[in-house]
PDB file of C-alpha atoms in Angstrom:
ATOM      1  CA  MET A  17      50.959  89.490  23.847  1.00  0.00           C
ATOM      2  CA  PRO A  18      48.586  88.353  26.764  1.00  0.00           C
ATOM      3  CA  GLN A  19      49.380  84.853  28.095  1.00  0.00           C
ATOM      4  CA  LEU A  20      47.244  82.203  26.622  1.00  0.00           C
ATOM      5  CA  THR A  21      44.959  80.097  28.754  1.00  0.00           C
ATOM      6  CA  PRO A  22      45.616  76.237  28.622  1.00  0.00           C
ATOM      7  CA  GLU A  23      42.345  76.016  26.710  1.00  0.00           C
ATOM      8  CA  GLN A  24      43.493  78.591  24.192  1.00  0.00           C
ATOM      9  CA  ARG A  25      46.971  76.991  23.928  1.00  0.00           C
ATOM     10  CA  ALA A  26      45.144  73.616  23.042  1.00  0.00           C
ATOM     11  CA  THR A  27      43.204  75.547  20.242  1.00  0.00           C
ATOM     12  CA  PHE A  28      46.214  76.877  18.859  1.00  0.00           C
ATOM     13  CA  PHE A  29      48.104  73.598  18.890  1.00  0.00           C
ATOM     14  CA  GLU A  30      45.164  71.844  17.477  1.00  0.00           C
ATOM     15  CA  GLY A  31      45.323  74.534  14.657  1.00  0.00           C
ATOM     16  CA  LEU A  32      48.710  73.523  14.152  1.00  0.00           C
ATOM     17  CA  LEU A  33      48.066  70.059  13.774  1.00  0.00           C
ATOM     18  CA  LYS A  34      45.261  70.683  11.050  1.00  0.00           C
ATOM     19  CA  GLN A  35      47.427  72.917   8.960  1.00  0.00           C
ATOM     20  CA  ARG A  36      48.622  71.509   5.589  1.00  0.00           C
ATOM     21  CA  PRO A  37      51.471  71.378   4.964  1.00  0.00           C
ATOM     22  CA  MET A  38      51.960  70.654   8.720  1.00  0.00           C
ATOM     23  CA  PRO A  39      54.215  73.221  10.334  1.00  0.00           C
ATOM     24  CA  PHE A  40      56.412  70.570  11.998  1.00  0.00           C
ATOM     25  CA  GLU A  41      59.227  72.836  13.121  1.00  0.00           C
ATOM     26  CA  LYS A  42      56.763  75.282  14.919  1.00  0.00           C
ATOM     27  CA  ILE A  43      55.068  72.226  16.829  1.00  0.00           C
ATOM     28  CA  LYS A  44      58.590  71.047  17.769  1.00  0.00           C
ATOM     29  CA  LYS A  45      59.438  74.560  19.143  1.00  0.00           C
ATOM     30  CA  THR A  46      56.086  74.868  20.926  1.00  0.00           C
ATOM     31  CA  CYS A  47      56.449  71.491  22.678  1.00  0.00           C
ATOM     32  CA  PHE A  48      60.089  72.111  23.530  1.00  0.00           C
ATOM     33  CA  ALA A  49      59.305  75.466  25.178  1.00  0.00           C
ATOM     34  CA  GLU A  50      55.999  75.106  26.699  1.00  0.00           C
ATOM     35  CA  GLY A  51      55.147  71.282  26.497  1.00  0.00           C
ATOM     36  CA  VAL A  52      51.699  70.065  25.359  1.00  0.00           C
ATOM     37  CA  PRO A  53      48.908  72.212  26.447  1.00  0.00           C
ATOM     38  CA  ASP A  54      47.771  71.039  30.049  1.00  0.00           C
ATOM     39  CA  CYS A  55      43.876  70.756  29.716  1.00  0.00           C
ATOM     40  CA  SER A  56      41.033  68.397  28.786  1.00  0.00           C
ATOM     41  CA  ALA A  57      42.464  67.667  25.705  1.00  0.00           C
ATOM     42  CA  THR A  58      46.034  66.884  26.794  1.00  0.00           C
ATOM     43  CA  PRO A  59      45.736  63.031  26.305  1.00  0.00           C
ATOM     44  CA  ARG A  60      44.893  63.264  22.719  1.00  0.00           C
ATOM     45  CA  LEU A  61      47.266  66.056  21.738  1.00  0.00           C
ATOM     46  CA  ARG A  62      50.196  64.459  23.644  1.00  0.00           C
ATOM     47  CA  ALA A  63      49.689  61.276  21.987  1.00  0.00           C
ATOM     48  CA  ILE A  64      49.687  62.830  18.627  1.00  0.00           C
ATOM     49  CA  ALA A  65      52.660  65.028  19.359  1.00  0.00           C
ATOM     50  CA  TRP A  66      55.076  62.111  20.858  1.00  0.00           C
ATOM     51  CA  LYS A  67      54.017  60.093  17.633  1.00  0.00           C
ATOM     52  CA  LEU A  68      55.039  63.002  15.304  1.00  0.00           C
ATOM     53  CA  LEU A  69      58.161  63.999  17.443  1.00  0.00           C
ATOM     54  CA  LEU A  70      59.557  60.427  17.533  1.00  0.00           C
ATOM     55  CA  GLY A  71      59.278  60.097  13.693  1.00  0.00           C
ATOM     56  CA  TYR A  72      56.380  57.572  13.855  1.00  0.00           C
ATOM     57  CA  LEU A  73      53.629  59.498  12.099  1.00  0.00           C
ATOM     58  CA  PRO A  74      54.061  61.015   8.716  1.00  0.00           C
ATOM     59  CA  GLU A  75      53.771  64.969   8.589  1.00  0.00           C
ATOM     60  CA  ASP A  76      50.988  64.550   6.082  1.00  0.00           C
ATOM     61  CA  ARG A  77      48.001  64.185   8.292  1.00  0.00           C
ATOM     62  CA  MET A  78      45.943  62.722   5.215  1.00  0.00           C
ATOM     63  CA  GLN A  79      48.133  59.432   5.477  1.00  0.00           C
ATOM     64  CA  TRP A  80      47.679  58.817   9.190  1.00  0.00           C
ATOM     65  CA  HIS A  81      44.978  56.382   8.776  1.00  0.00           C
ATOM     66  CA  THR A  82      46.464  54.232   6.344  1.00  0.00           C
ATOM     67  CA  PHE A  83      49.817  54.309   7.829  1.00  0.00           C
ATOM     68  CA  LEU A  84      48.508  53.294  11.126  1.00  0.00           C
ATOM     69  CA  ALA A  85      46.524  50.475   9.788  1.00  0.00           C
ATOM     70  CA  MET A  86      49.534  49.123   8.102  1.00  0.00           C
ATOM     71  CA  GLN A  87      51.908  49.587  11.075  1.00  0.00           C
ATOM     72  CA  ARG A  88      49.364  47.894  13.578  1.00  0.00           C
ATOM     73  CA  LEU A  89      49.130  44.768  11.459  1.00  0.00           C
ATOM     74  CA  SER A  90      52.911  44.590  11.087  1.00  0.00           C
ATOM     75  CA  TYR A  91      53.186  44.626  14.802  1.00  0.00           C
ATOM     76  CA  GLN A  92      50.863  41.598  14.927  1.00  0.00           C
ATOM     77  CA  ALA A  93      52.773  39.735  12.530  1.00  0.00           C
ATOM     78  CA  PHE A  94      56.015  40.233  14.790  1.00  0.00           C
ATOM     79  CA  PHE A  95      54.435  39.138  17.754  1.00  0.00           C
ATOM     80  CA  GLU A  96      53.121  35.992  16.032  1.00  0.00           C
ATOM     81  CA  GLU A  97      56.767  34.843  15.400  1.00  0.00           C
ATOM     82  CA  LEU A  98      57.712  35.704  18.981  1.00  0.00           C
ATOM     83  CA  ASN A  99      59.775  33.251  20.981  1.00  0.00           C
ATOM     84  CA  VAL A 100      58.203  33.261  24.284  1.00  0.00           C
ATOM     85  CA  ASP A 101      61.130  32.045  26.049  1.00  0.00           C
ATOM     86  CA  LEU A 102      62.169  35.789  26.547  1.00  0.00           C
ATOM     87  CA  ARG A 103      59.457  36.052  29.165  1.00  0.00           C
ATOM     88  CA  PHE A 104      61.228  35.183  31.979  1.00  0.00           C
ATOM     89  CA  GLU A 105      64.176  37.665  31.113  1.00  0.00           C
ATOM     90  CA  ILE A 106      61.870  40.595  30.976  1.00  0.00           C
ATOM     91  CA  LYS A 107      59.200  39.861  33.499  1.00  0.00           C
ATOM     92  CA  LYS A 108      60.949  40.704  36.646  1.00  0.00           C
ATOM     93  CA  ASP A 109      61.617  44.206  35.621  1.00  0.00           C
ATOM     94  CA  VAL A 110      58.000  44.872  34.030  1.00  0.00           C
ATOM     95  CA  ASP A 111      56.592  43.655  37.599  1.00  0.00           C
ATOM     96  CA  ARG A 112      58.345  46.630  39.238  1.00  0.00           C
ATOM     97  CA  THR A 113      57.262  49.093  36.783  1.00  0.00           C
ATOM     98  CA  LEU A 114      55.427  52.048  38.454  1.00  0.00           C
ATOM     99  CA  PRO A 115      53.550  49.853  40.934  1.00  0.00           C
ATOM    100  CA  ASP A 116      52.450  53.026  43.027  1.00  0.00           C
ATOM    101  CA  TYR A 117      50.295  53.767  39.907  1.00  0.00           C
ATOM    102  CA  ALA A 118      46.729  51.968  39.653  1.00  0.00           C
ATOM    103  CA  PHE A 119      47.576  51.992  35.906  1.00  0.00           C
ATOM    104  CA  TYR A 120      50.303  49.728  36.403  1.00  0.00           C
ATOM    105  CA  ASN A 121      49.472  48.080  39.667  1.00  0.00           C
ATOM    106  CA  THR A 122      48.806  44.214  39.069  1.00  0.00           C
ATOM    107  CA  SER A 123      46.462  43.847  41.991  1.00  0.00           C
ATOM    108  CA  HIS A 124      43.895  45.266  39.742  1.00  0.00           C
ATOM    109  CA  ARG A 125      42.694  44.065  36.227  1.00  0.00           C
ATOM    110  CA  GLU A 126      43.889  47.253  34.601  1.00  0.00           C
ATOM    111  CA  GLY A 127      47.427  46.991  35.658  1.00  0.00           C
ATOM    112  CA  ARG A 128      47.738  43.303  34.505  1.00  0.00           C
ATOM    113  CA  VAL A 129      46.480  44.081  31.254  1.00  0.00           C
ATOM    114  CA  HIS A 130      49.035  46.949  30.732  1.00  0.00           C
ATOM    115  CA  HIS A 131      51.967  44.856  32.125  1.00  0.00           C
ATOM    116  CA  ALA A 132      51.076  42.221  29.665  1.00  0.00           C
ATOM    117  CA  ALA A 133      51.179  44.846  26.885  1.00  0.00           C
ATOM    118  CA  ILE A 134      54.554  46.356  27.589  1.00  0.00           C
ATOM    119  CA  SER A 135      55.963  42.830  28.073  1.00  0.00           C
ATOM    120  CA  ARG A 136      54.845  41.903  24.669  1.00  0.00           C
ATOM    121  CA  ILE A 137      56.274  45.203  23.360  1.00  0.00           C
ATOM    122  CA  LEU A 138      59.650  44.449  25.025  1.00  0.00           C
ATOM    123  CA  PHE A 139      59.623  40.768  23.796  1.00  0.00           C
ATOM    124  CA  VAL A 140      59.072  41.949  20.351  1.00  0.00           C
ATOM    125  CA  TYR A 141      61.751  44.596  20.582  1.00  0.00           C
ATOM    126  CA  ALA A 142      64.281  41.963  21.694  1.00  0.00           C
ATOM    127  CA  LYS A 143      63.520  39.526  19.189  1.00  0.00           C
ATOM    128  CA  LEU A 144      63.960  41.884  16.317  1.00  0.00           C
ATOM    129  CA  ASN A 145      67.156  43.483  17.775  1.00  0.00           C
ATOM    130  CA  PRO A 146      69.372  40.474  18.629  1.00  0.00           C
ATOM    131  CA  GLY A 147      72.539  42.592  18.861  1.00  0.00           C
ATOM    132  CA  ILE A 148      70.883  44.516  21.857  1.00  0.00           C
ATOM    133  CA  ARG A 149      67.974  42.143  23.161  1.00  0.00           C
ATOM    134  CA  TYR A 150      66.593  43.378  26.300  1.00  0.00           C
ATOM    135  CA  VAL A 151      68.493  45.352  28.921  1.00  0.00           C
ATOM    136  CA  GLN A 152      67.126  46.373  32.283  1.00  0.00           C
ATOM    137  CA  GLY A 153      65.790  49.758  32.260  1.00  0.00           C
ATOM    138  CA  MET A 154      64.208  49.891  28.895  1.00  0.00           C
ATOM    139  CA  ASN A 155      60.765  49.032  30.599  1.00  0.00           C
ATOM    140  CA  GLU A 156      61.217  52.482  32.364  1.00  0.00           C
ATOM    141  CA  ILE A 157      61.611  54.492  29.135  1.00  0.00           C
ATOM    142  CA  LEU A 158      58.655  52.407  27.556  1.00  0.00           C
ATOM    143  CA  ALA A 159      56.228  52.956  30.432  1.00  0.00           C
ATOM    144  CA  PRO A 160      55.552  56.501  29.989  1.00  0.00           C
ATOM    145  CA  ILE A 161      55.137  56.164  26.249  1.00  0.00           C
ATOM    146  CA  TYR A 162      52.564  53.428  26.564  1.00  0.00           C
ATOM    147  CA  TYR A 163      50.910  55.518  29.303  1.00  0.00           C
ATOM    148  CA  VAL A 164      50.310  58.544  27.180  1.00  0.00           C
ATOM    149  CA  PHE A 165      48.935  56.540  24.355  1.00  0.00           C
ATOM    150  CA  CYS A 166      46.371  54.716  26.722  1.00  0.00           C
ATOM    151  CA  GLN A 167      45.381  57.902  28.053  1.00  0.00           C
ATOM    152  CA  GLU A 168      44.290  59.058  24.602  1.00  0.00           C
ATOM    153  CA  ILE A 169      41.822  56.061  24.469  1.00  0.00           C
ATOM    154  CA  GLU A 170      40.737  56.674  27.918  1.00  0.00           C
ATOM    155  CA  ALA A 171      39.699  60.343  27.297  1.00  0.00           C
ATOM    156  CA  ALA A 172      37.775  59.210  24.043  1.00  0.00           C
ATOM    157  CA  ALA A 173      36.091  56.373  25.830  1.00  0.00           C
ATOM    158  CA  ALA A 174      34.989  59.024  28.588  1.00  0.00           C
ATOM    159  CA  ASP A 175      33.723  61.635  26.131  1.00  0.00           C
ATOM    160  CA  ALA A 176      31.703  59.097  24.375  1.00  0.00           C
ATOM    161  CA  SER A 177      30.569  57.315  27.645  1.00  0.00           C
ATOM    162  CA  GLY A 178      31.977  54.211  26.377  1.00  0.00           C
ATOM    163  CA  ALA A 179      33.801  51.261  28.126  1.00  0.00           C
ATOM    164  CA  SER A 180      37.265  51.780  29.656  1.00  0.00           C
ATOM    165  CA  LEU A 181      39.422  49.306  31.480  1.00  0.00           C
ATOM    166  CA  LYS A 182      38.778  51.115  34.773  1.00  0.00           C
ATOM    167  CA  SER A 183      35.175  50.758  34.566  1.00  0.00           C
ATOM    168  CA  LEU A 184      35.437  46.819  34.013  1.00  0.00           C
ATOM    169  CA  GLY A 185      35.003  44.504  36.539  1.00  0.00           C
ATOM    170  CA  GLU A 186      37.273  41.681  37.135  1.00  0.00           C
ATOM    171  CA  ASP A 187      35.215  39.097  35.337  1.00  0.00           C
ATOM    172  CA  SER A 188      33.712  41.275  32.811  1.00  0.00           C
ATOM    173  CA  ILE A 189      34.149  40.547  29.271  1.00  0.00           C
ATOM    174  CA  MET A 190      36.138  43.291  27.536  1.00  0.00           C
ATOM    175  CA  PRO A 191      34.187  44.890  24.414  1.00  0.00           C
ATOM    176  CA  THR A 192      35.710  44.322  21.050  1.00  0.00           C
ATOM    177  CA  ALA A 193      36.208  47.967  20.473  1.00  0.00           C
ATOM    178  CA  LEU A 194      38.390  48.385  23.448  1.00  0.00           C
ATOM    179  CA  GLU A 195      40.313  45.272  22.762  1.00  0.00           C
ATOM    180  CA  GLU A 196      41.080  46.554  19.416  1.00  0.00           C
ATOM    181  CA  ALA A 197      41.892  50.176  20.632  1.00  0.00           C
ATOM    182  CA  LEU A 198      44.204  48.573  23.167  1.00  0.00           C
ATOM    183  CA  LYS A 199      45.949  46.374  20.512  1.00  0.00           C
ATOM    184  CA  ALA A 200      46.348  49.794  18.474  1.00  0.00           C
ATOM    185  CA  VAL A 201      47.912  51.670  21.456  1.00  0.00           C
ATOM    186  CA  GLU A 202      50.395  48.596  21.829  1.00  0.00           C
ATOM    187  CA  ALA A 203      51.465  48.753  18.243  1.00  0.00           C
ATOM    188  CA  ASP A 204      51.929  52.374  18.394  1.00  0.00           C
ATOM    189  CA  ALA A 205      53.956  52.498  21.443  1.00  0.00           C
ATOM    190  CA  PHE A 206      56.158  49.713  20.160  1.00  0.00           C
ATOM    191  CA  PHE A 207      56.993  51.763  17.037  1.00  0.00           C
ATOM    192  CA  CYS A 208      57.669  54.915  19.044  1.00  0.00           C
ATOM    193  CA  PHE A 209      59.768  52.963  21.499  1.00  0.00           C
ATOM    194  CA  THR A 210      61.712  51.585  18.556  1.00  0.00           C
ATOM    195  CA  ASN A 211      62.437  54.839  17.249  1.00  0.00           C
ATOM    196  CA  LEU A 212      63.500  56.178  20.263  1.00  0.00           C
ATOM    197  CA  MET A 213      65.701  53.252  21.078  1.00  0.00           C
ATOM    198  CA  ALA A 214      67.521  53.726  17.785  1.00  0.00           C
ATOM    199  CA  GLU A 215      68.914  56.970  19.360  1.00  0.00           C
ATOM    200  CA  LEU A 216      69.575  55.484  22.701  1.00  0.00           C
ATOM    201  CA  ARG A 217      70.624  51.848  22.219  1.00  0.00           C
ATOM    202  CA  ASP A 218      74.308  52.615  22.417  1.00  0.00           C
ATOM    203  CA  HIS A 219      73.642  53.415  26.034  1.00  0.00           C
ATOM    204  CA  PHE A 220      72.484  49.995  26.746  1.00  0.00           C
ATOM    205  CA  CYS A 221      75.204  47.852  24.849  1.00  0.00           C
ATOM    206  CA  SER A 222      78.034  47.316  27.253  1.00  0.00           C
ATOM    207  CA  LYS A 223      80.616  46.503  24.440  1.00  0.00           C
ATOM    208  CA  LEU A 224      80.220  50.200  23.576  1.00  0.00           C
ATOM    209  CA  ASP A 225      80.537  51.597  27.160  1.00  0.00           C
ATOM    210  CA  HIS A 226      84.062  52.975  26.749  1.00  0.00           C
ATOM    211  CA  THR A 227      83.940  54.114  22.942  1.00  0.00           C
ATOM    212  CA  VAL A 228      82.952  57.696  21.861  1.00  0.00           C
ATOM    213  CA  ILE A 229      79.283  56.541  21.413  1.00  0.00           C
ATOM    214  CA  GLY A 230      78.753  54.621  24.549  1.00  0.00           C
ATOM    215  CA  ILE A 231      77.502  55.758  28.080  1.00  0.00           C
ATOM    216  CA  THR A 232      80.917  56.390  29.688  1.00  0.00           C
ATOM    217  CA  ALA A 233      81.373  59.318  26.912  1.00  0.00           C
ATOM    218  CA  LYS A 234      78.151  60.917  27.793  1.00  0.00           C
ATOM    219  CA  ILE A 235      78.924  60.847  31.457  1.00  0.00           C
ATOM    220  CA  THR A 236      82.287  62.287  30.601  1.00  0.00           C
ATOM    221  CA  ALA A 237      80.586  64.996  28.569  1.00  0.00           C
ATOM    222  CA  LEU A 238      78.737  65.831  31.649  1.00  0.00           C
ATOM    223  CA  GLU A 239      81.531  65.916  33.952  1.00  0.00           C
ATOM    224  CA  ARG A 240      83.118  68.422  31.506  1.00  0.00           C
ATOM    225  CA  LEU A 241      80.130  70.464  31.193  1.00  0.00           C
ATOM    226  CA  ILE A 242      79.612  70.856  34.926  1.00  0.00           C
ATOM    227  CA  GLU A 243      83.202  71.858  35.004  1.00  0.00           C
ATOM    228  CA  ARG A 244      82.839  74.555  32.501  1.00  0.00           C
ATOM    229  CA  LEU A 245      79.536  75.811  34.106  1.00  0.00           C
ATOM    230  CA  ASP A 246      80.768  75.794  37.748  1.00  0.00           C
ATOM    231  CA  GLN A 247      84.445  75.343  38.407  1.00  0.00           C
ATOM    232  CA  GLN A 248      83.927  75.664  42.108  1.00  0.00           C
ATOM    233  CA  LEU A 249      81.411  72.801  42.035  1.00  0.00           C
ATOM    234  CA  SER A 250      83.256  70.519  40.034  1.00  0.00           C
ATOM    235  CA  THR A 251      86.458  71.124  42.232  1.00  0.00           C
ATOM    236  CA  THR A 252      84.263  70.192  45.211  1.00  0.00           C
ATOM    237  CA  LEU A 253      82.870  67.168  43.783  1.00  0.00           C
ATOM    238  CA  THR A 254      86.017  65.933  42.730  1.00  0.00           C
ATOM    239  CA  ARG A 255      87.577  66.486  46.191  1.00  0.00           C
ATOM    240  CA  LEU A 256      84.626  64.594  47.708  1.00  0.00           C
ATOM    241  CA  ARG A 257      85.231  61.990  45.012  1.00  0.00           C
ATOM    242  CA  VAL A 258      81.636  62.172  43.840  1.00  0.00           C
ATOM    243  CA  SER A 259      81.903  60.654  40.446  1.00  0.00           C
ATOM    244  CA  PRO A 260      79.251  61.705  37.980  1.00  0.00           C
ATOM    245  CA  THR A 261      78.616  58.000  37.299  1.00  0.00           C
ATOM    246  CA  PHE A 262      76.935  57.768  40.680  1.00  0.00           C
ATOM    247  CA  TYR A 263      74.123  59.981  39.412  1.00  0.00           C
ATOM    248  CA  GLY A 264      74.665  60.529  35.609  1.00  0.00           C
ATOM    249  CA  PHE A 265      74.374  56.835  34.320  1.00  0.00           C
ATOM    250  CA  ARG A 266      71.000  56.568  35.648  1.00  0.00           C
ATOM    251  CA  TRP A 267      69.863  59.865  34.632  1.00  0.00           C
ATOM    252  CA  ILE A 268      71.096  59.491  30.947  1.00  0.00           C
ATOM    253  CA  THR A 269      70.282  55.822  30.447  1.00  0.00           C
ATOM    254  CA  LEU A 270      66.708  56.057  32.060  1.00  0.00           C
ATOM    255  CA  LEU A 271      66.049  59.595  30.733  1.00  0.00           C
ATOM    256  CA  MET A 272      65.042  60.880  34.281  1.00  0.00           C
ATOM    257  CA  THR A 273      62.433  58.500  34.658  1.00  0.00           C
ATOM    258  CA  GLN A 274      63.290  57.347  37.999  1.00  0.00           C
ATOM    259  CA  GLU A 275      63.910  60.755  39.494  1.00  0.00           C
ATOM    260  CA  TRP A 276      60.301  62.341  39.306  1.00  0.00           C
ATOM    261  CA  GLU A 277      56.573  61.518  39.576  1.00  0.00           C
ATOM    262  CA  LEU A 278      55.086  60.513  36.187  1.00  0.00           C
ATOM    263  CA  PRO A 279      53.380  63.673  35.435  1.00  0.00           C
ATOM    264  CA  ASP A 280      56.655  65.644  35.591  1.00  0.00           C
ATOM    265  CA  VAL A 281      58.467  62.885  33.559  1.00  0.00           C
ATOM    266  CA  LEU A 282      55.589  63.596  30.596  1.00  0.00           C
ATOM    267  CA  ARG A 283      56.493  66.978  30.669  1.00  0.00           C
ATOM    268  CA  PHE A 284      60.252  66.679  30.423  1.00  0.00           C
ATOM    269  CA  PHE A 285      59.656  63.955  27.438  1.00  0.00           C
ATOM    270  CA  ASP A 286      57.501  66.960  25.683  1.00  0.00           C
ATOM    271  CA  SER A 287      60.669  68.884  25.704  1.00  0.00           C
ATOM    272  CA  LEU A 288      63.201  66.072  25.187  1.00  0.00           C
ATOM    273  CA  PHE A 289      61.277  64.662  22.265  1.00  0.00           C
ATOM    274  CA  ALA A 290      60.760  68.282  20.728  1.00  0.00           C
ATOM    275  CA  ASP A 291      64.347  69.366  21.004  1.00  0.00           C
ATOM    276  CA  PRO A 292      65.096  70.915  17.993  1.00  0.00           C
ATOM    277  CA  ARG A 293      68.642  69.749  17.956  1.00  0.00           C
ATOM    278  CA  ARG A 294      67.834  66.337  18.994  1.00  0.00           C
ATOM    279  CA  ASP A 295      68.887  64.662  15.711  1.00  0.00           C
ATOM    280  CA  GLU A 296      72.268  66.626  15.388  1.00  0.00           C
ATOM    281  CA  THR A 297      73.701  66.419  18.688  1.00  0.00           C
ATOM    282  CA  LYS A 298      72.480  63.102  20.001  1.00  0.00           C
ATOM    283  CA  SER A 299      70.571  64.561  23.001  1.00  0.00           C
ATOM    284  CA  ASN A 300      72.827  67.023  24.316  1.00  0.00           C
ATOM    285  CA  PHE A 301      69.795  68.636  25.819  1.00  0.00           C
ATOM    286  CA  LEU A 302      69.658  65.703  28.335  1.00  0.00           C
ATOM    287  CA  ILE A 303      73.260  66.431  29.194  1.00  0.00           C
ATOM    288  CA  TYR A 304      72.685  70.054  29.975  1.00  0.00           C
ATOM    289  CA  PHE A 305      69.513  69.381  31.922  1.00  0.00           C
ATOM    290  CA  ALA A 306      71.542  66.775  34.095  1.00  0.00           C
ATOM    291  CA  ALA A 307      74.121  69.568  34.744  1.00  0.00           C
ATOM    292  CA  THR A 308      71.300  71.790  36.002  1.00  0.00           C
ATOM    293  CA  MET A 309      70.002  68.857  38.184  1.00  0.00           C
ATOM    294  CA  VAL A 310      73.414  68.942  39.951  1.00  0.00           C
ATOM    295  CA  ARG A 311      73.925  72.564  40.415  1.00  0.00           C
ATOM    296  CA  PRO A 312      70.751  73.597  42.464  1.00  0.00           C
ATOM    297  CA  ARG A 313      71.126  70.579  44.693  1.00  0.00           C
ATOM    298  CA  ALA A 314      74.857  71.521  45.356  1.00  0.00           C
ATOM    299  CA  ARG A 315      73.944  75.127  46.014  1.00  0.00           C
ATOM    300  CA  SER A 316      71.093  74.014  48.283  1.00  0.00           C
ATOM    301  CA  SER A 317      73.029  71.600  50.466  1.00  0.00           C
TER     302      SER A 317
END
């Protein structure tokens, strides 16, 4: 079978999304193996795919409009009840989020708007999850999700020659349509982040660190996998006293977001979210991926 161009892949992917019933398993396998098609339609397709893969959107496309409207109203209600004293606990980390990207650079209006949005999302999450609250690093996991959903509305604005944050001056009044679109993005990002954190929250709970579901167990699993895949490498790391905690803790808790540039993180998230065994194995794909990160680096040194 001839290899499809990115545009042809996008057409195929679009066709999957329009089918009724939606072939969700086929969509997952496509995203896992190939990622979301890399073309002009990527912002919209990736946003839809992630909302599906993270269990936010229902598989019945006919329900999307009503469902999204209800969820976005719910988010606004959550925020109105928020205790703003949480702001100072979160602001320091948010200010360090992807500063090299204009999208999050607070020297520009665009960056300040996006920083405020991810701060609010983390505030609401902390308020609704008092057992975990906010832990350093959550901002790094949220940032790519929020970015992807914003790219969808940026692309739509460009197609319609409408206003976008990039085109607004520092003192320009934000159009109502753009303001509402950004509110929708914020709500969608919150719910997708919440769904993802339902799988990851044990990594951020220090009380669970040394239990079978805590981060220490994941790091031990990584160490054992390296030993099984490459005994020589494992022996060398042990001899040099290179504990997997040194690298594995950050890789696993932050989902590799600190290891690569943002475009590569987005591609990795395509596969991570679409892992067909994610629900049953609690992200073993991440452990295997981390093990492959160690082996090439060791071999090239």
